[in-house]
CSV table of C-alpha atoms in Angstrom, one decimal:
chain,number,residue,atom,x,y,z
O,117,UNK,CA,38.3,-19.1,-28.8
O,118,UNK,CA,36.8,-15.6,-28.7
O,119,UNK,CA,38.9,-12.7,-30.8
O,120,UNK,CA,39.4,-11.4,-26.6
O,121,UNK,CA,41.4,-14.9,-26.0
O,122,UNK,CA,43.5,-14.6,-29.4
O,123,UNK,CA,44.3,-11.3,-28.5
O,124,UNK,CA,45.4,-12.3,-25.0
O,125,UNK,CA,47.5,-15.5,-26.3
O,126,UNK,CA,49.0,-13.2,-28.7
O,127,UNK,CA,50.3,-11.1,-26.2
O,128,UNK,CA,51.7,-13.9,-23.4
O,129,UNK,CA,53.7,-15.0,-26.7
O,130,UNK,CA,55.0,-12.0,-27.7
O,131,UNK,CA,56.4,-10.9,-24.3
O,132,UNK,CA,57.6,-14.1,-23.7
O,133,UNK,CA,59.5,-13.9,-27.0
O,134,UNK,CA,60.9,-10.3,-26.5
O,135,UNK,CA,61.9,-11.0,-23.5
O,136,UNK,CA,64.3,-13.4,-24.5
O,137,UNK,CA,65.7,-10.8,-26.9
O,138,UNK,CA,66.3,-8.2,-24.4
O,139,UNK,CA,67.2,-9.7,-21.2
O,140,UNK,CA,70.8,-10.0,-21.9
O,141,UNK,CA,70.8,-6.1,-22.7
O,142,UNK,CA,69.3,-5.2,-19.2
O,143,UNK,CA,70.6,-7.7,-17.1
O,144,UNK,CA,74.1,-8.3,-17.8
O,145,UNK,CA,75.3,-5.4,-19.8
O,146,UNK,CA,78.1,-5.2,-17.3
O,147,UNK,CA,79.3,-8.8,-17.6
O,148,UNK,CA,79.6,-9.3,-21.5
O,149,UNK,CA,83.1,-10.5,-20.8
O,150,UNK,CA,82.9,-13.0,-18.1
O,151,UNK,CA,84.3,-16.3,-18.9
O,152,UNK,CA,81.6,-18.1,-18.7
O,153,UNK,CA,79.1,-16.2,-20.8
O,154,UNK,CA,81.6,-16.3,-23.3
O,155,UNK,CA,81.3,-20.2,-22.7
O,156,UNK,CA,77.8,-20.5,-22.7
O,157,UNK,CA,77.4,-18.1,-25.8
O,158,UNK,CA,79.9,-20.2,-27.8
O,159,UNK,CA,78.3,-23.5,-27.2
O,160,UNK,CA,74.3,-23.5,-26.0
O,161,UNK,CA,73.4,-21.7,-29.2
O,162,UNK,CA,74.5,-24.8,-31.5
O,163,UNK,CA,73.5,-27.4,-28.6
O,164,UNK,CA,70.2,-26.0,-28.5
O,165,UNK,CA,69.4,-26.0,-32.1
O,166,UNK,CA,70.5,-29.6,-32.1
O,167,UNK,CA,67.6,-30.2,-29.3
O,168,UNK,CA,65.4,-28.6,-31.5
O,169,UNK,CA,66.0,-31.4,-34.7
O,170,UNK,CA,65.6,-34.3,-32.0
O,171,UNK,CA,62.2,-32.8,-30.5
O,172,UNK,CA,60.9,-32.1,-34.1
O,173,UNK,CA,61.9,-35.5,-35.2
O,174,UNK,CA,60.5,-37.1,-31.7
O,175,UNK,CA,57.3,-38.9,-33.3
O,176,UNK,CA,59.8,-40.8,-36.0
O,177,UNK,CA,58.9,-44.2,-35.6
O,178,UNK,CA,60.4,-45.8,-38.7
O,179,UNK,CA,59.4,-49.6,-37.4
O,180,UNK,CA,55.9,-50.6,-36.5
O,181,UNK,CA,54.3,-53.7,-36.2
O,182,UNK,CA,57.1,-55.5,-37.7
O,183,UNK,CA,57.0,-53.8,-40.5
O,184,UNK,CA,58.5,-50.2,-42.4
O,185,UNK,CA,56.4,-48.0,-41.0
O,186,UNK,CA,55.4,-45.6,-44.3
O,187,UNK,CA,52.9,-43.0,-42.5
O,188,UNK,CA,54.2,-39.7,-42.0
O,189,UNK,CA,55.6,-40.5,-38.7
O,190,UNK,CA,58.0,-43.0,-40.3
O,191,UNK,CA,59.6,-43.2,-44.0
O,192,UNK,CA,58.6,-40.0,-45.3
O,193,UNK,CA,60.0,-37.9,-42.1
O,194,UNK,CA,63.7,-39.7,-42.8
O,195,UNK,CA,63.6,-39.8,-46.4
O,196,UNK,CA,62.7,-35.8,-46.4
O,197,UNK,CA,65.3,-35.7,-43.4
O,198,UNK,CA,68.1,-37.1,-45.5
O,199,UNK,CA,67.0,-34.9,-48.3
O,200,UNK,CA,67.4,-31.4,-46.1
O,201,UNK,CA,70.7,-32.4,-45.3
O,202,UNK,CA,72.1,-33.5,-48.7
O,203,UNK,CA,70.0,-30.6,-50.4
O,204,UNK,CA,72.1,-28.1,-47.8
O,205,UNK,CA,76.0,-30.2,-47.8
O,206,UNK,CA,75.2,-29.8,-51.8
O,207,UNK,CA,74.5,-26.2,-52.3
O,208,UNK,CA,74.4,-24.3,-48.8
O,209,UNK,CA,71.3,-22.9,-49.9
O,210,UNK,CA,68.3,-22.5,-46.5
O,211,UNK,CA,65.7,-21.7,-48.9
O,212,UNK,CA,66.6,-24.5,-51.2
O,213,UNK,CA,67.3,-26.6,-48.6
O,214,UNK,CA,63.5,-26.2,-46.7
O,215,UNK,CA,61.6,-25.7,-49.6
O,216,UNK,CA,63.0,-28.8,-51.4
O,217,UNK,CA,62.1,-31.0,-48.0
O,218,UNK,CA,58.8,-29.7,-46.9
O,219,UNK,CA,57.9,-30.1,-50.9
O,220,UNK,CA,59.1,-33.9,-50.7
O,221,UNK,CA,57.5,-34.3,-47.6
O,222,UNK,CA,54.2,-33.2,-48.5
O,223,UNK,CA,54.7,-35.9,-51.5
O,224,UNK,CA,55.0,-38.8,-49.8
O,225,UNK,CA,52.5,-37.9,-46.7
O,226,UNK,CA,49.6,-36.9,-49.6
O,227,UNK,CA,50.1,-38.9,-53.3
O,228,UNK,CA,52.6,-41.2,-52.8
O,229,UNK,CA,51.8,-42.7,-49.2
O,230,UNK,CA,48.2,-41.5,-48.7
Z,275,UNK,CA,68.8,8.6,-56.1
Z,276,UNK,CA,69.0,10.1,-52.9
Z,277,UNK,CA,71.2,9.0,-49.8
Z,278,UNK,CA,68.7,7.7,-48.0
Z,279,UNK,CA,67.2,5.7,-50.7
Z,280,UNK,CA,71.0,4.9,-51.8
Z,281,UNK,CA,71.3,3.6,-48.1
Z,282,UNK,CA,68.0,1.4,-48.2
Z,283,UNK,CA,68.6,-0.3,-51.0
Z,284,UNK,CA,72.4,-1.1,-49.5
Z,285,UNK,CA,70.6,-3.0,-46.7
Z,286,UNK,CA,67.6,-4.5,-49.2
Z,287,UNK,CA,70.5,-6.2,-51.2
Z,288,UNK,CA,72.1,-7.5,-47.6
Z,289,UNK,CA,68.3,-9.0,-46.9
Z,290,UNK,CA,67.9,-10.8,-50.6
Z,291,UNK,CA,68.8,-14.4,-49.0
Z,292,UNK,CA,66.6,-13.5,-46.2
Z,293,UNK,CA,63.8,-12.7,-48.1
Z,294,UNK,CA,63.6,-15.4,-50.4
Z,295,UNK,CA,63.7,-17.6,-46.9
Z,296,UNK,CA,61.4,-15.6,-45.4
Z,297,UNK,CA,58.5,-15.1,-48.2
Z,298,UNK,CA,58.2,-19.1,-48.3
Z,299,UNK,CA,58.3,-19.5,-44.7
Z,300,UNK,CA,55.9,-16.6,-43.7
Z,301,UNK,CA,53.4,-17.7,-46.2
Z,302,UNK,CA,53.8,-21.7,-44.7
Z,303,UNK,CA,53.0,-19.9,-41.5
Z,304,UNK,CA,50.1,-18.4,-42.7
Z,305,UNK,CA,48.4,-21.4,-44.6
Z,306,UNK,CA,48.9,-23.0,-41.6
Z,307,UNK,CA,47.8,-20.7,-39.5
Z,308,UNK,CA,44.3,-20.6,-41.4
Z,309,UNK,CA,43.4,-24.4,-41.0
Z,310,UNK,CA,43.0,-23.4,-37.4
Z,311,UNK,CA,39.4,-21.5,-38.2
Z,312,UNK,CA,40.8,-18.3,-36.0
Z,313,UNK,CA,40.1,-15.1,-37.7
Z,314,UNK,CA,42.5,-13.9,-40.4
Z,315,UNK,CA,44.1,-11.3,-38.3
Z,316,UNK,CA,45.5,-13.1,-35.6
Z,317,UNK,CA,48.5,-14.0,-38.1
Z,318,UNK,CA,49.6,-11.0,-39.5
Z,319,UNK,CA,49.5,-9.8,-36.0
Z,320,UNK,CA,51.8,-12.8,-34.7
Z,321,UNK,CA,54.4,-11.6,-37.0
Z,322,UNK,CA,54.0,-7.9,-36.2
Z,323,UNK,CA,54.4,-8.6,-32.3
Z,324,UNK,CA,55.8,-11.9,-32.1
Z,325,UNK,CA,57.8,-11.7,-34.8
Z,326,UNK,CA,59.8,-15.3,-34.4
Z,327,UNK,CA,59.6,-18.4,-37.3
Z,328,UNK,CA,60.0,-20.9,-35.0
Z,329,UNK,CA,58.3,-19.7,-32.2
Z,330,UNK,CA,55.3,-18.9,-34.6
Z,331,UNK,CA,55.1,-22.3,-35.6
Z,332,UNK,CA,54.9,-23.4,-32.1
Z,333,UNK,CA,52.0,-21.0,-31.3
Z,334,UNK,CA,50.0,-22.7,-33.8
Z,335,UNK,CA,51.0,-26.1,-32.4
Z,336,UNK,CA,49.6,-24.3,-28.9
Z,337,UNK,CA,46.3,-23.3,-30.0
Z,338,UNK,CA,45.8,-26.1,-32.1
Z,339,UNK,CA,46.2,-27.9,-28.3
Z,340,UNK,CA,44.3,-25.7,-26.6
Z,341,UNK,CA,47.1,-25.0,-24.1
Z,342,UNK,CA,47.2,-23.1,-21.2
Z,343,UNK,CA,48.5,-19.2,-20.7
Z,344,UNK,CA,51.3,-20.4,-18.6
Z,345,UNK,CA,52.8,-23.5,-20.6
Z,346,UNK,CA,52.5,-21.3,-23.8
Z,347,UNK,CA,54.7,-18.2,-21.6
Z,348,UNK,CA,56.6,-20.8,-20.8
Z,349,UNK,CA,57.2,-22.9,-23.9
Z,350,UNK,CA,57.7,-19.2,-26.1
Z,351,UNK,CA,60.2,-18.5,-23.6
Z,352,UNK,CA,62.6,-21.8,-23.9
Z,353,UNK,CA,61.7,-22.5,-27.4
Z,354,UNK,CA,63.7,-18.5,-28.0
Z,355,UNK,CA,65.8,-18.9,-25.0
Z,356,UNK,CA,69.0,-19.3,-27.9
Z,357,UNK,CA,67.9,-15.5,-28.2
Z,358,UNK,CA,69.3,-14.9,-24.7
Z,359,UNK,CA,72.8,-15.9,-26.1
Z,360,UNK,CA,72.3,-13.6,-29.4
Z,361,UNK,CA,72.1,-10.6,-27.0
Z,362,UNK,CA,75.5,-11.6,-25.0
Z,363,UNK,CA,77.8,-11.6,-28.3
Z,364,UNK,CA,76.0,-8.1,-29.5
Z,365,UNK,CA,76.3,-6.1,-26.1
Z,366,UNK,CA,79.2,-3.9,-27.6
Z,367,UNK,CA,77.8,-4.0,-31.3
Z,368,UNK,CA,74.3,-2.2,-30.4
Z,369,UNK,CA,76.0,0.0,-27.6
Z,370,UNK,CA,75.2,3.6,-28.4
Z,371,UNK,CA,72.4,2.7,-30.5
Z,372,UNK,CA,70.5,5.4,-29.5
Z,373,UNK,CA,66.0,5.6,-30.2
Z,374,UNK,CA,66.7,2.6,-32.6
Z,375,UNK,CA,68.0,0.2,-30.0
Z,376,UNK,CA,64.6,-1.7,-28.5
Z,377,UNK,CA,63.6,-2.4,-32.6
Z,378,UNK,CA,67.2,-3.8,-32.8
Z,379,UNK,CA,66.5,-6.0,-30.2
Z,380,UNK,CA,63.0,-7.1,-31.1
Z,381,UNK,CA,64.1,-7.6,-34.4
Z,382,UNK,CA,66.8,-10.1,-33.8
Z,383,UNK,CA,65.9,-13.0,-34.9
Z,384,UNK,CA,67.9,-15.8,-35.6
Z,385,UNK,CA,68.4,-14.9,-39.7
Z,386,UNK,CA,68.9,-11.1,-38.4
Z,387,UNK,CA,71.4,-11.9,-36.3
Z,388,UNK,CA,73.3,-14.1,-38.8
Z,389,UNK,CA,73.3,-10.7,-41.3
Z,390,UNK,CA,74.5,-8.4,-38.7
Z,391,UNK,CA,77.4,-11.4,-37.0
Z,392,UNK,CA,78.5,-12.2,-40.6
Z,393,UNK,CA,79.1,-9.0,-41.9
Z,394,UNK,CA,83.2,-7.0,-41.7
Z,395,UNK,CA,83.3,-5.8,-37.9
Z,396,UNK,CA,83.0,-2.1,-38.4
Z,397,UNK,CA,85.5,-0.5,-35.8
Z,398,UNK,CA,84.0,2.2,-34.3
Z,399,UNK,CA,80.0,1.4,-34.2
Z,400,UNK,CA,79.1,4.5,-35.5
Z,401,UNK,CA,75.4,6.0,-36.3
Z,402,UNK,CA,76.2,5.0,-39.8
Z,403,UNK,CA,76.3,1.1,-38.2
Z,404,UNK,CA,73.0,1.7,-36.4
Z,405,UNK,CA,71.2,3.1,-38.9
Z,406,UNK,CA,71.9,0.0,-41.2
Z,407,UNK,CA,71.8,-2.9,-38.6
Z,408,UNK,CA,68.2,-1.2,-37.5
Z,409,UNK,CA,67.1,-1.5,-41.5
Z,410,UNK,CA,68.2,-4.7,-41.9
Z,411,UNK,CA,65.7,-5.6,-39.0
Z,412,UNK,CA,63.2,-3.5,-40.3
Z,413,UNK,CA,63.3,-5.1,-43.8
Z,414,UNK,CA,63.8,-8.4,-43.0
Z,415,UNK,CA,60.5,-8.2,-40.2
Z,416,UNK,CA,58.9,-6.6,-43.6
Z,417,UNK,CA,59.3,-9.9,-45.9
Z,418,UNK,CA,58.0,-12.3,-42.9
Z,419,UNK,CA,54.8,-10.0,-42.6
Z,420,UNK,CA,54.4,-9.8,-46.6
Z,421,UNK,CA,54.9,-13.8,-46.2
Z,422,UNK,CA,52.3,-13.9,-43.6
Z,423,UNK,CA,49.7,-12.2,-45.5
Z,424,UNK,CA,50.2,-14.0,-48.6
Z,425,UNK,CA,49.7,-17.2,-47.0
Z,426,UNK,CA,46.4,-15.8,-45.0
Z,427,UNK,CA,45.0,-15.2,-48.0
Z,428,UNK,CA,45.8,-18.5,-50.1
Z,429,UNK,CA,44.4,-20.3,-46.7
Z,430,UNK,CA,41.8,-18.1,-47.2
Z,431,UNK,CA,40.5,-18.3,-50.7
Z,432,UNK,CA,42.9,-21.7,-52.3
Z,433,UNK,CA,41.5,-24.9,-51.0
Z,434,UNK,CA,45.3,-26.0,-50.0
Z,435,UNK,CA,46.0,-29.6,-48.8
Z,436,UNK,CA,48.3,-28.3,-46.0
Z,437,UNK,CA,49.2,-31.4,-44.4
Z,438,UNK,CA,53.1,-32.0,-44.5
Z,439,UNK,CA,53.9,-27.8,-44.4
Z,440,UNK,CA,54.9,-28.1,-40.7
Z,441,UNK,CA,57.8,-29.9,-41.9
Z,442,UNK,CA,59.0,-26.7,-42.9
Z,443,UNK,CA,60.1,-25.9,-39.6
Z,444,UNK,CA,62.0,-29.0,-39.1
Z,445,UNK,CA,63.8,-28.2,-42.0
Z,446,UNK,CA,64.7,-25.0,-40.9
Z,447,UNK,CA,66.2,-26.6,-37.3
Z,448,UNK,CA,68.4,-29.0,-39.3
Z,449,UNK,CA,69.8,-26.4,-42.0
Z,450,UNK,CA,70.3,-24.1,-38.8
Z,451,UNK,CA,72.4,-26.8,-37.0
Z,452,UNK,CA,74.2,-27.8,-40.0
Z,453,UNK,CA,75.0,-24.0,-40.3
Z,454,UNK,CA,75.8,-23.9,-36.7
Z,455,UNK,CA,78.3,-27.2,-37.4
Z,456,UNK,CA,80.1,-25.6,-40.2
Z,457,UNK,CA,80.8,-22.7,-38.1
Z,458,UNK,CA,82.0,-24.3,-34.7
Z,459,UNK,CA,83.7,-27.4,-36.2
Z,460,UNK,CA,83.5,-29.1,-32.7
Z,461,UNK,CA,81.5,-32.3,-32.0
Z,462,UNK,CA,81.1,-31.3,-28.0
Z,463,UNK,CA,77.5,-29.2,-28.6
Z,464,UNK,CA,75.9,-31.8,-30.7
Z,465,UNK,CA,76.8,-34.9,-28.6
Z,466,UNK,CA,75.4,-32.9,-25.2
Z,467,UNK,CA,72.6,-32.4,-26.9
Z,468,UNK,CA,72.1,-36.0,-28.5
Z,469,UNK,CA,72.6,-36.9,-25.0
Z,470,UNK,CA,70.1,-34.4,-23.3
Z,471,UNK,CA,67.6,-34.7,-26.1
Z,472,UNK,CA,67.4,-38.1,-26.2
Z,473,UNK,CA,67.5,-38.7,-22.6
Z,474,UNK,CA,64.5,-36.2,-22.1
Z,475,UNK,CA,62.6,-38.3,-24.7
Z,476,UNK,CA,62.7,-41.3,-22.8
Z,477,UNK,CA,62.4,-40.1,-19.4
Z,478,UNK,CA,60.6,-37.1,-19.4
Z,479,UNK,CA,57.1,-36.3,-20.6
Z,480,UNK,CA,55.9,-34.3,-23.7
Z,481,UNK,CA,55.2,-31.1,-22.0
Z,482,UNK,CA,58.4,-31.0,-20.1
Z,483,UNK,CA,60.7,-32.3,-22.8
Z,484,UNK,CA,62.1,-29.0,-24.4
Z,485,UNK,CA,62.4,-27.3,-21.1
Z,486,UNK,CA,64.0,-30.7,-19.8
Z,487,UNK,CA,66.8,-31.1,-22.5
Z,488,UNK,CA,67.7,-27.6,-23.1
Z,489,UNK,CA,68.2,-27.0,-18.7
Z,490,UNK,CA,70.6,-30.3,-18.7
Z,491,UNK,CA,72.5,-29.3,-21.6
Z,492,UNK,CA,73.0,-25.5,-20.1
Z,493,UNK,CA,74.1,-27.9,-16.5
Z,494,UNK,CA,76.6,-30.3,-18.8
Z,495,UNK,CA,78.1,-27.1,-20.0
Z,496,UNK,CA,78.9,-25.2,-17.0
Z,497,UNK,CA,79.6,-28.7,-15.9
Z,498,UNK,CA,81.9,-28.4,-18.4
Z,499,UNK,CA,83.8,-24.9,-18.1
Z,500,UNK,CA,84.3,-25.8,-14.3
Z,501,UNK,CA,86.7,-29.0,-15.6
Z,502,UNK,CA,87.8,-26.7,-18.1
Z,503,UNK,CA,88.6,-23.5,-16.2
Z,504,UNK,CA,90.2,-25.7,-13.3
Z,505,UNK,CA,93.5,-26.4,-14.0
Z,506,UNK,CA,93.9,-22.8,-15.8
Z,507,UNK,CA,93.2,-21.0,-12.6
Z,508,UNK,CA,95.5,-23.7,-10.4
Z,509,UNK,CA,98.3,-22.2,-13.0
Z,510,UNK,CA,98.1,-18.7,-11.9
């Protein structure tokens, strides 16, 4: 990939991503308080970072060839799961929370499940 | 100490959870970033202009795949389309906003929109609102850059075993949905999308699936407030 073609993916990405940001301002300024964006704003915001876990989590195969699959598709992605959760229900901590999981992740994918 | 300084340092102590996330998290980006072989720059420039954790993440995932200009317009787009429904619930906060209003807006990421929803609801939004909302975006974009370069340069000069790091950002989904949980208390987001996502795993393909899941669960919603809205307007 030439420095041209970095630059240029760089760009696509970043107006792409602001203009998520700043489409509501310019295009419905006038409806802030219609029903149903009040709808959507309440609920697609918690739907769609539910999506997100499931799509992260979409290689987990924790069963393969009859047995417990241990790569990193399969043990270590629920144990380090599980740990995220009970790491945030404990202490409501996000940095605790991610740091703690990626750590245990990284763990079991490098020394303890090579 | 001066106002102004006085006033900084108000909005530095607001960004001290967001900072310690972001540090971590910008660096993870940036060791990641560096196993690609691209030239240094290209990450502190992604969270200059970019400026998104998740959607950074993704962009390696892109170029890593070599994919095309349009799936990766396309796939930055859904993958921040929750932005869209930031901006509805902050139309009246960021009104009169003045030359600060487009780095509001560029600024808001998901952690920056958090600080600014979370805190007391000032009455009248006044330039005294602005000015710390705008610093708060401006501080919080300055620990993901600072995150960035750190992590450039231990992919640079550390010999770091990097596989597993990507997990960071499924971390970050789940503690954002378990945020999202504690705040809504209501099962009927998470069982559309357990539906949607699920349903777009098996019967969609890999390219498609984000794009897929998030569309039906915005359908099954307005699905949703048409049921919901009916018998209301029959009332009236």
């Amino acid at each position: 990939m030439s420095d041209l073609e970095l630059l240029i993916f760089i760009g696509v990405c970043t107006l792409a991503t602001f203009l998520t940001r700043v489409l509501p301002f310019v295009a419905l300024s006038r409806q802030a308080d219609h029903p149903l964006i009040l709808h959507l704003g309440r609920y697609l915001p918690p739907a769609v970072m539910a999506i997100l876990v499931i799509y992260a989590l979409r290689d987990l195969t924790p069963w393969s060839a009859g047995q417990l699959n241990v790569s990193a598709q399969g043990v270590p992605l629920i144990l380090a799961s599980l740990a995220v959760v009970f790491l945030h229900l404990w202490r409501r901590n996000a940095l605790l929370s991610i740091v703690g999981g990626t750590g245990l992740y990284m763990v079991l994918i490098q020394l303890v499940w090579p | 100490m001066s106002p102004a300084l006085h006033s900084w340092r108000h909005a530095a102590i607001q960004t001290l959870p967001v900072m310690f996330g972001y540090l971590p998290l910008g660096a993870a980006f940036g060791v990641l970033y560096m196993q690609l072989g691209l030239p240094w720059w290209g990450a502190p420039l992604m969270s200059l202009f970019i400026y998104a954790g998740a959607g950074q993440f993704l962009a390696v995932t892109l170029l890593a795949n070599h994919a095309g200009l349009v799936e990766v317009a396309v796939a930055s787009f859904m993958l921040n389309s929750r932005h869209l429904f930031y901006g509805l619930s902050l139309l009246k906060r960021f009104r009169g906003a003045g030359w600060r209003k487009p780095y509001m807006i560029f600024s808001l990421t998901d952690e920056t929109y958090s600080l600014l929803t979370s805190q007391a609801r000032p009455q009248d939004a006044g330039v005294e609102t602005h000015r710390l909302a705008a610093r708060i975006g401006a501080l919080n974009q300055l620990w993901w850059v600072l995150g960035t370069l750190l992590g450039t340069l231990a992919g640079a000069t550390l010999n770091i075993d990097g596989r597993g790091l990507d997990f960071a950002l499924t971390a970050l989904f789940i503690v954002l949905t378990l945020e999202q949980a504690a705040r809504l208390r209501q099962a009927l987001p998470f069982l559309i999308a357990l539906a949607t996502g699920l349903g777009a795993i098996l019967l969609l393909p890999e390219r498609h699936l984000l794009l897929g899941a998030i569309g039906a669960a915005s359908l099954l919603l307005l699905v949703h407030y048409r049921l919901h809205r009916q018998p209301q307007e029959a009332r009236t």
